[in-house]
GROMACS .gro file of C-alpha atoms in nm:
model
  430
    1MET     CA    1   8.540  12.946   9.484
    2VAL     CA    2   8.312  12.690   9.651
    3LEU     CA    3   8.041  12.539   9.434
    4GLU     CA    4   7.698  12.613   9.581
    5LYS     CA    5   7.471  12.327   9.688
    6PHE     CA    6   7.749  12.085   9.596
    7GLU     CA    7   7.808  11.804   9.843
    8ILE     CA    8   8.126  11.598   9.843
    9GLY     CA    9   8.112  11.237   9.957
   10ILE     CA   10   8.410  11.035  10.072
   11ILE     CA   11   8.384  10.657  10.104
   12GLY     CA   12   8.672  10.544  10.324
   13ALA     CA   13   8.785  10.730  10.635
   14GLY     CA   14   9.145  10.614  10.641
   15ASP     CA   15   9.437  10.855  10.654
   16MET     CA   16   9.393  10.991  10.301
   17GLY     CA   17   9.015  10.998  10.329
   18MET     CA   18   9.039  11.208  10.643
   19LEU     CA   19   9.296  11.438  10.483
   20TYR     CA   20   9.054  11.505  10.197
   21ALA     CA   21   8.755  11.542  10.430
   22ARG     CA   22   8.932  11.806  10.637
   23ARG     CA   23   9.054  12.005  10.336
   24PHE     CA   24   8.713  12.009  10.165
   25ARG     CA   25   8.534  12.103  10.487
   26GLN     CA   26   8.785  12.382  10.556
   27ALA     CA   27   8.712  12.515  10.207
   28GLY     CA   28   8.341  12.537  10.296
   29TYR     CA   29   8.197  12.226  10.133
   30VAL     CA   30   7.936  11.997  10.283
   31VAL     CA   31   8.126  11.671  10.331
   32ASN     CA   32   7.956  11.334  10.369
   33LEU     CA   33   8.190  11.071  10.511
   34CYS     CA   34   8.168  10.701  10.585
   35ASP     CA   35   8.382  10.399  10.649
   36THR     CA   36   8.274  10.041  10.711
   37PRO     CA   37   7.948  10.027  10.911
   38ASP     CA   38   8.123   9.881  11.217
   39ARG     CA   39   8.332  10.201  11.244
   40PHE     CA   40   8.035  10.439  11.245
   41ASP     CA   41   8.018  10.499  11.620
   42ASP     CA   42   8.396  10.537  11.641
   43LEU     CA   43   8.400  10.795  11.361
   44VAL     CA   44   8.124  10.996  11.527
   45ALA     CA   45   8.312  10.993  11.858
   46LYS     CA   46   8.643  11.097  11.704
   47HIS     CA   47   8.540  11.343  11.434
   48SER     CA   48   8.202  11.492  11.521
   49SER     CA   49   8.368  11.825  11.603
   50LEU     CA   50   8.496  11.868  11.245
   51GLY     CA   51   8.159  11.958  11.100
   52LEU     CA   52   8.140  11.649  10.879
   53ASN     CA   53   7.824  11.456  10.797
   54ILE     CA   54   7.929  11.113  10.919
   55LEU     CA   55   7.702  10.852  10.762
   56ARG     CA   56   7.667  10.481  10.824
   57ASP     CA   57   7.776  10.343  10.486
   58GLY     CA   58   7.854  10.408  10.122
   59TYR     CA   59   7.489  10.382  10.021
   60ALA     CA   60   7.402  10.687  10.228
   61VAL     CA   61   7.704  10.879  10.095
   62SER     CA   62   7.636  10.786   9.732
   63ARG     CA   63   7.267  10.879   9.737
   64ARG     CA   64   7.314  11.242   9.844
   65SER     CA   65   7.661  11.345   9.721
   66ASP     CA   66   7.735  11.533   9.398
   67PHE     CA   67   8.102  11.435   9.390
   68ILE     CA   68   8.189  11.095   9.536
   69ILE     CA   69   8.548  10.993   9.606
   70TYR     CA   70   8.633  10.630   9.683
   71SER     CA   71   8.927  10.652   9.921
   72VAL     CA   72   8.983  10.281   9.973
   73PRO     CA   73   9.281  10.047   9.920
   74ALA     CA   74   9.337   9.949   9.557
   75VAL     CA   75   9.296   9.584   9.648
   76ILE     CA   76   8.928   9.635   9.742
   77ILE     CA   77   8.823   9.908   9.497
   78GLY     CA   78   8.632   9.660   9.281
   79LYS     CA   79   8.438   9.525   9.580
   80ALA     CA   80   8.358   9.872   9.713
   81VAL     CA   81   8.227  10.005   9.379
   82GLU     CA   82   8.027   9.688   9.319
   83GLU     CA   83   7.865   9.735   9.660
   84TYR     CA   84   7.787  10.107   9.654
   85GLY     CA   85   7.801  10.211   9.288
   86ARG     CA   86   7.438  10.126   9.221
   87ALA     CA   87   7.331  10.391   9.476
   88THR     CA   88   7.516  10.674   9.300
   89LYS     CA   89   7.309  10.991   9.265
   90VAL     CA   90   7.191  11.060   8.909
   91GLY     CA   91   7.434  11.291   8.733
   92ALA     CA   92   7.696  11.273   9.009
   93ILE     CA   93   8.072  11.272   8.952
   94VAL     CA   94   8.271  10.975   9.079
   95ALA     CA   95   8.644  10.956   9.149
   96GLY     CA   96   8.885  10.723   9.322
   97GLN     CA   97   9.197  10.793   9.520
   98THR     CA   98   9.382  10.470   9.453
   99SER     CA   99   9.740  10.471   9.330
  100VAL     CA  100   9.661  10.228   9.046
  101LYS     CA  101   9.401  10.347   8.798
  102THR     CA  102   9.356  10.051   8.563
  103PRO     CA  103   9.158   9.832   8.809
  104GLU     CA  104   8.979  10.142   8.940
  105ILE     CA  105   8.857  10.245   8.594
  106LYS     CA  106   8.752   9.887   8.517
  107ALA     CA  107   8.545   9.883   8.837
  108PHE     CA  108   8.382  10.217   8.753
  109GLU     CA  109   8.297  10.109   8.399
  110LYS     CA  110   8.152   9.780   8.519
  111HIS     CA  111   7.949   9.893   8.819
  112LEU     CA  112   7.853  10.260   8.782
  113PRO     CA  113   7.531  10.367   8.606
  114GLU     CA  114   7.566  10.522   8.260
  115ASP     CA  115   7.434  10.858   8.383
  116VAL     CA  116   7.733  10.903   8.615
  117HIS     CA  117   8.043  11.107   8.526
  118ILE     CA  118   8.388  10.963   8.591
  119VAL     CA  119   8.660  11.216   8.673
  120THR     CA  120   8.912  11.046   8.894
  121CYS     CA  121   9.221  11.174   9.074
  122HIS     CA  122   9.532  11.083   9.269
  123SER     CA  123   9.718  11.297   9.521
  124MET     CA  124  10.070  11.171   9.466
  125HIS     CA  125  10.185  11.190   9.827
  126GLY     CA  126  10.099  11.041  10.163
  127PRO     CA  127   9.858  11.168  10.430
  128ASN     CA  128  10.132  11.330  10.635
  129ILE     CA  129  10.221  11.576  10.359
  130ASP     CA  130  10.024  11.900  10.313
  131THR     CA  131   9.834  11.887   9.984
  132LYS     CA  132   9.935  12.244   9.898
  133GLY     CA  133  10.185  12.251   9.612
  134GLN     CA  134  10.199  11.871   9.580
  135PRO     CA  135  10.121  11.696   9.247
  136LEU     CA  136   9.758  11.600   9.191
  137ALA     CA  137   9.671  11.391   8.886
  138ILE     CA  138   9.322  11.457   8.745
  139ILE     CA  139   9.190  11.205   8.494
  140ARG     CA  140   8.888  11.277   8.277
  141HIS     CA  141   8.752  10.941   8.172
  142ARG     CA  142   8.379  10.983   8.107
  143SER     CA  143   8.235  11.329   8.152
  144ASP     CA  144   8.088  11.629   7.976
  145ASP     CA  145   8.266  11.964   7.996
  146ARG     CA  146   8.043  12.104   8.268
  147HIS     CA  147   8.086  11.819   8.513
  148PHE     CA  148   8.457  11.791   8.441
  149GLN     CA  149   8.500  12.157   8.531
  150MET     CA  150   8.294  12.106   8.847
  151ALA     CA  151   8.530  11.829   8.956
  152VAL     CA  152   8.835  12.045   8.881
  153ASP     CA  153   8.685  12.338   9.074
  154ALA     CA  154   8.610  12.118   9.375
  155LEU     CA  155   8.958  11.965   9.378
  156ALA     CA  156   9.104  12.316   9.373
  157ALA     CA  157   9.031  12.319   9.746
  158LEU     CA  158   9.338  12.099   9.789
  159GLU     CA  159   9.562  12.377   9.648
  160SER     CA  160   9.768  12.113   9.472
  161ARG     CA  161   9.970  12.135   9.151
  162VAL     CA  162   9.741  11.977   8.892
  163ILE     CA  163   9.856  11.744   8.614
  164TYR     CA  164   9.602  11.621   8.358
  165LEU     CA  165   9.658  11.262   8.248
  166THR     CA  166   9.481  10.959   8.105
  167PHE     CA  167   9.460  10.659   8.334
  168GLU     CA  168   9.710  10.475   8.112
  169GLU     CA  169   9.959  10.763   8.138
  170HIS     CA  170   9.910  10.772   8.514
  171ASP     CA  171   9.987  10.404   8.559
  172ARG     CA  172  10.294  10.423   8.334
  173ILE     CA  173  10.437  10.718   8.526
  174THR     CA  174  10.364  10.571   8.868
  175ALA     CA  175  10.524  10.243   8.758
  176ASP     CA  176  10.835  10.432   8.649
  177THR     CA  177  10.856  10.649   8.961
  178GLN     CA  178  10.727  10.431   9.240
  179ALA     CA  179  10.769  10.059   9.171
  180ALA     CA  180  11.147  10.026   9.202
  181THR     CA  181  11.161  10.316   9.451
  182HIS     CA  182  10.947  10.129   9.698
  183LEU     CA  183  11.126   9.800   9.627
  184LEU     CA  184  11.455   9.966   9.722
  185PHE     CA  185  11.333  10.108  10.053
  186VAL     CA  186  11.134   9.806  10.171
  187SER     CA  187  11.433   9.583  10.084
  188LEU     CA  188  11.666   9.802  10.290
  189GLY     CA  189  11.435   9.764  10.589
  190THR     CA  190  11.412   9.389  10.547
  191ALA     CA  191  11.791   9.358  10.514
  192TRP     CA  192  11.841   9.543  10.842
  193SER     CA  193  11.579   9.325  11.007
  194MET     CA  194  11.735   9.004  10.871
  195GLN     CA  195  12.070   9.101  11.023
  196GLY     CA  196  11.919   9.210  11.350
  197TYR     CA  197  12.064   9.561  11.366
  198HIS     CA  198  11.909   9.905  11.353
  199PRO     CA  199  12.070  10.125  11.086
  200TRP     CA  200  12.099  10.427  11.316
  201LEU     CA  201  12.351  10.222  11.518
  202ASN     CA  202  12.557  10.109  11.216
  203PRO     CA  203  12.860  10.319  11.107
  204GLN     CA  204  12.773  10.257  10.739
  205PHE     CA  205  12.448  10.451  10.772
  206ILE     CA  206  12.533  10.763  10.970
  207SER     CA  207  12.612  11.036  10.720
  208GLY     CA  208  12.488  11.221  10.413
  209ILE     CA  209  12.281  11.019  10.170
  210ASN     CA  210  12.278  10.722  10.408
  211ASN     CA  211  12.060  10.931  10.637
  212VAL     CA  212  11.810  10.974  10.353
  213LYS     CA  213  11.798  10.599  10.294
  214VAL     CA  214  11.720  10.538  10.660
  215ALA     CA  215  11.465  10.819  10.695
  216MET     CA  216  11.274  10.727  10.379
  217ALA     CA  217  11.269  10.356  10.463
  218LEU     CA  218  11.128  10.445  10.804
  219ARG     CA  219  10.873  10.674  10.639
  220ILE     CA  220  10.746  10.391  10.420
  221TYR     CA  221  10.731  10.142  10.706
  222ALA     CA  222  10.537  10.395  10.915
  223SER     CA  223  10.263  10.387  10.648
  224LYS     CA  224  10.002  10.125  10.560
  225TRP     CA  225  10.124   9.814  10.381
  226HIS     CA  226   9.838   9.811  10.128
  227VAL     CA  227   9.948  10.146   9.981
  228TYR     CA  228  10.266   9.988   9.845
  229ALA     CA  229  10.130   9.640   9.781
  230GLY     CA  230   9.853   9.770   9.558
  231LEU     CA  231  10.088   9.966   9.336
  232ALA     CA  232  10.346   9.688   9.307
  233ILE     CA  233  10.106   9.401   9.247
  234MET     CA  234   9.808   9.559   9.071
  235ASN     CA  235   9.977   9.804   8.834
  236PRO     CA  236  10.021   9.605   8.512
  237LEU     CA  237  10.317   9.823   8.409
  238ALA     CA  238  10.512   9.798   8.736
  239LYS     CA  239  10.649   9.447   8.692
  240LYS     CA  240  10.876   9.543   8.402
  241GLN     CA  241  11.040   9.809   8.618
  242LEU     CA  242  11.070   9.574   8.915
  243GLN     CA  243  11.215   9.293   8.704
  244CYS     CA  244  11.474   9.531   8.558
  245TYR     CA  245  11.582   9.645   8.905
  246VAL     CA  246  11.620   9.285   9.025
  247GLU     CA  247  11.814   9.186   8.711
  248SER     CA  248  12.039   9.493   8.739
  249MET     CA  249  12.109   9.409   9.101
  250THR     CA  250  12.196   9.051   9.006
  251THR     CA  251  12.438   9.166   8.736
  252LEU     CA  252  12.616   9.415   8.960
  253TYR     CA  253  12.645   9.176   9.253
  254LYS     CA  254  12.783   8.895   9.037
  255TYR     CA  255  13.042   9.136   8.898
  256MET     CA  256  13.131   9.242   9.255
  257VAL     CA  257  13.197   8.899   9.397
  258GLY     CA  258  13.320   8.749   9.070
  259GLY     CA  259  13.616   8.983   9.036
  260LYS     CA  260  13.474   9.149   8.724
  261GLU     CA  261  13.608   9.496   8.805
  262LYS     CA  262  13.621   9.624   8.447
  263GLU     CA  263  13.269   9.505   8.368
  264PHE     CA  264  13.138   9.658   8.693
  265ARG     CA  265  13.300   9.996   8.629
  266ASP     CA  266  13.199  10.005   8.263
  267LEU     CA  267  12.834   9.936   8.344
  268VAL     CA  268  12.820  10.194   8.624
  269TYR     CA  269  12.982  10.467   8.415
  270ARG     CA  270  12.769  10.392   8.109
  271ALA     CA  271  12.465  10.436   8.333
  272ALA     CA  272  12.611  10.757   8.478
  273ASP     CA  273  12.670  10.907   8.133
  274TYR     CA  274  12.324  10.809   8.010
  275VAL     CA  275  12.124  10.937   8.309
  276PHE     CA  276  12.328  11.236   8.424
  277GLY     CA  277  12.543  11.326   8.122
  278ARG     CA  278  12.918  11.324   8.077
  279ASP     CA  279  12.981  11.659   8.247
  280ARG     CA  280  12.820  11.584   8.581
  281SER     CA  281  13.016  11.846   8.777
  282ARG     CA  282  12.779  12.120   8.655
  283THR     CA  283  12.455  11.944   8.746
  284LYS     CA  284  12.221  12.154   8.961
  285MET     CA  285  12.169  11.928   9.260
  286MET     CA  286  11.826  11.856   9.408
  287LEU     CA  287  11.982  11.791   9.751
  288ASP     CA  288  12.256  11.998   9.910
  289ASP     CA  289  12.490  11.937  10.202
  290GLU     CA  290  12.289  12.162  10.434
  291THR     CA  291  11.972  11.962  10.376
  292LEU     CA  292  12.149  11.628  10.418
  293GLU     CA  293  12.312  11.735  10.744
  294GLN     CA  294  11.968  11.803  10.894
  295LEU     CA  295  11.848  11.454  10.811
  296SER     CA  296  12.007  11.227  11.069
  297LEU     CA  297  11.877  10.977  11.321
  298SER     CA  298  12.219  10.828  11.394
  299GLN     CA  299  12.339  10.759  11.745
  300VAL     CA  300  12.697  10.706  11.621
  301PRO     CA  301  12.944  11.001  11.594
  302ALA     CA  302  12.996  11.118  11.235
  303GLU     CA  303  13.373  11.065  11.256
  304GLN     CA  304  13.310  10.691  11.298
  305SER     CA  305  13.142  10.668  10.958
  306THR     CA  306  13.265  10.387  10.732
  307PRO     CA  307  13.241  10.358  10.351
  308ASN     CA  308  12.930  10.221  10.184
  309SER     CA  309  12.900  10.070   9.835
  310HIS     CA  310  12.558  10.233   9.783
  311LEU     CA  311  12.474   9.929   9.572
  312SER     CA  312  12.104  10.016   9.589
  313LEU     CA  313  12.174  10.354   9.424
  314LEU     CA  314  12.419  10.221   9.166
  315CYS     CA  315  12.153   9.971   9.069
  316ALA     CA  316  11.894  10.247   9.026
  317ALA     CA  317  12.102  10.423   8.761
  318VAL     CA  318  12.178  10.095   8.584
  319CYS     CA  319  11.807  10.012   8.581
  320TRP     CA  320  11.717  10.350   8.426
  321TYR     CA  321  11.995  10.306   8.171
  322ARG     CA  322  11.879   9.959   8.072
  323MET     CA  323  11.519  10.075   8.039
  324GLU     CA  324  11.633  10.379   7.838
  325MET     CA  325  11.442  10.599   8.079
  326SER     CA  326  11.528  10.943   8.213
  327PRO     CA  327  11.398  10.982   8.571
  328TYR     CA  328  11.386  11.359   8.520
  329ASP     CA  329  11.107  11.316   8.264
  330ASN     CA  330  10.880  11.191   8.542
  331LEU     CA  331  10.935  11.472   8.792
  332ILE     CA  332  10.601  11.618   8.681
  333CYS     CA  333  10.438  11.342   8.888
  334GLN     CA  334  10.706  11.297   9.149
  335THR     CA  335  10.619  11.142   9.482
  336PRO     CA  336  10.813  11.225   9.800
  337PRO     CA  337  11.002  10.891   9.807
  338PHE     CA  338  11.091  10.921   9.437
  339ARG     CA  339  11.205  11.280   9.481
  340MET     CA  340  11.438  11.176   9.763
  341TRP     CA  341  11.554  10.863   9.578
  342LEU     CA  342  11.644  11.054   9.263
  343GLY     CA  343  11.805  11.320   9.480
  344ILE     CA  344  12.044  11.080   9.652
  345VAL     CA  345  12.126  10.888   9.331
  346GLU     CA  346  12.205  11.221   9.165
  347TYR     CA  347  12.412  11.331   9.466
  348LEU     CA  348  12.621  11.013   9.444
  349PHE     CA  349  12.674  11.008   9.067
  350CYS     CA  350  12.753  11.380   9.038
  351ASN     CA  351  13.022  11.363   9.307
  352ALA     CA  352  13.323  11.203   9.137
  353ARG     CA  353  13.507  11.130   9.461
  354MET     CA  354  13.206  10.973   9.630
  355LEU     CA  355  13.118  10.765   9.324
  356GLU     CA  356  13.472  10.630   9.299
  357GLU     CA  357  13.475  10.550   9.672
  358SER     CA  358  13.143  10.367   9.628
  359ILE     CA  359  13.280  10.157   9.339
  360ALA     CA  360  13.605  10.080   9.522
  361THR     CA  361  13.413   9.973   9.834
  362ALA     CA  362  13.181   9.750   9.632
  363LEU     CA  363  13.471   9.578   9.458
  364GLY     CA  364  13.726   9.557   9.736
  365ASP     CA  365  13.562   9.551  10.079
  366ARG     CA  366  13.466   9.198  10.183
  367TYR     CA  367  13.254   9.317  10.478
  368THR     CA  368  13.051   9.541  10.249
  369GLN     CA  369  13.005   9.257  10.003
  370ALA     CA  370  12.866   9.044  10.285
  371GLU     CA  371  12.629   9.324  10.385
  372ASP     CA  372  12.519   9.368  10.026
  373LEU     CA  373  12.450   8.995   9.996
  374VAL     CA  374  12.178   9.034  10.258
  375PHE     CA  375  12.034   9.335  10.075
  376TYR     CA  376  12.044   9.145   9.745
  377THR     CA  377  11.863   8.853   9.911
  378ALA     CA  378  11.598   9.092  10.043
  379VAL     CA  379  11.546   9.239   9.695
  380LEU     CA  380  11.503   8.889   9.549
  381GLY     CA  381  11.253   8.799   9.823
  382TRP     CA  382  11.041   9.107   9.769
  383GLY     CA  383  11.063   9.066   9.393
  384GLN     CA  384  10.936   8.708   9.412
  385CYS     CA  385  10.655   8.805   9.650
  386ILE     CA  386  10.536   9.073   9.406
  387GLU     CA  387  10.577   8.847   9.102
  388LEU     CA  388  10.353   8.586   9.268
  389GLY     CA  389  10.090   8.853   9.342
  390SER     CA  390  10.080   8.758   9.709
  391PHE     CA  391   9.907   9.026   9.915
  392ASP     CA  392   9.926   8.807  10.226
  393GLY     CA  393  10.299   8.753  10.175
  394TYR     CA  394  10.353   9.125  10.117
  395ARG     CA  395  10.164   9.213  10.434
  396GLU     CA  396  10.351   8.960  10.647
  397ARG     CA  397  10.693   9.076  10.525
  398PHE     CA  398  10.602   9.442  10.559
  399GLU     CA  399  10.452   9.423  10.906
  400ALA     CA  400  10.734   9.206  11.043
  401THR     CA  401  10.993   9.459  10.927
  402ALA     CA  402  10.785   9.753  11.051
  403GLU     CA  403  10.773   9.596  11.395
  404PHE     CA  404  11.153   9.560  11.402
  405LEU     CA  405  11.196   9.927  11.304
  406ARG     CA  406  10.922  10.055  11.535
  407PRO     CA  407  11.153  10.240  11.783
  408LYS     CA  408  11.229  10.506  11.519
  409LEU     CA  409  10.929  10.498  11.284
  410THR     CA  410  10.763  10.814  11.412
  411GLU     CA  411  11.088  11.008  11.436
  412GLY     CA  412  11.194  10.902  11.088
  413LYS     CA  413  10.856  10.998  10.941
  414ASP     CA  414  10.861  11.340  11.108
  415LEU     CA  415  11.217  11.412  11.000
  416SER     CA  416  11.158  11.314  10.638
  417THR     CA  417  10.838  11.522  10.635
  418MET     CA  418  11.038  11.826  10.747
  419ILE     CA  419  11.294  11.781  10.470
  420LEU     CA  420  11.028  11.720  10.206
  421LYS     CA  421  10.851  12.039  10.312
  422LYS     CA  422  11.177  12.231  10.273
  423LEU     CA  423  11.217  12.091   9.921
  424THR     CA  424  10.856  12.176   9.830
  425ASP     CA  425  10.893  12.531   9.965
  426LYS     CA  426  11.215  12.566   9.766
  427ASP     CA  427  11.040  12.455   9.446
  428ASN     CA  428  10.743  12.685   9.502
  429ALA     CA  429  10.974  12.981   9.559
  430SER     CA  430  11.172  12.919   9.240
   0.00000   0.00000   0.00000
């Protein structure tokens, strides 16, 4: 049901802003949209046929809209709200679509008038995923019952699966599900770039769960750098997760090259028992062979596949074990990369033969150890960049790697989108 005489304003016409604008307009809402003033003419030329009210700036959007959504990068949310918040219509509802809520809420509290309601949200997926059936966090921060329900009713146009959280709960869950996930995939891309080879031409990355690693890394590098930088650097709870992943990687790699076979095996199997239980053969798998076979960009015949240590996945389980965290507890707010990451870690650890092959390769194959040294170096580099809070450094590293992977970015994004849709349809049917 569309709320009558209820106008929705969107400040920021990037990929997510446009996704929201289209969905709300399709539902029958009046949608007021703006980006930076210098993009006004371009927006009118590109999107005038969509039936949107394209306005020159956030002042114009804020003055007339009943529900205002800031769809801007987390790194500039404070600046945007400081600029346009004072123009907010009396009694309006304000939300943000950033992936980190602590700085967003601080900006709202500091710059919005007292007569404004704050009911914020976060679609926990990228702009290339249909909002239908995907998790949508709704956060009631400062609102009466009537305006809170109005926000919920308006957001129902997205047809998403709603989860009600506080902003603190949101940031804890996103730290647990996204911080190390993104570190893994961006580090894989950087490692390939550092060595000068494309993974779809390497025999270690041509089958099964290796295809998922490649496709999801490409998916991330096909997106905007600020999406991942904001979460890693600005979420106050993410650094603990990131530090644990780096430390777990250091421990495992030192055991690998230091001849500590017993210590390596003991740690991996303790993590396996903690995360997946002792009887892993009966685990209901998130990913199956049929799905994995569809997910391939490789130009190398499958029979030429060579073993892989899957150090990045072994490290994930060790990290969860050390943090005493069950990744399954966070599936309520799963993102597509986390869903795929957990799926391939589970696939590895619940296949006794594959897990043993992974351990044996890590401990005994010198070529693999050399390959993993580059990955370990990439993890350390990204970890240090995030620890220093360097947005410029993050952007430079991200864009350089994205350029190296450009030949397959679009194909990888499209392929991973197809698989993620299959998984979503499977969930909705069950």
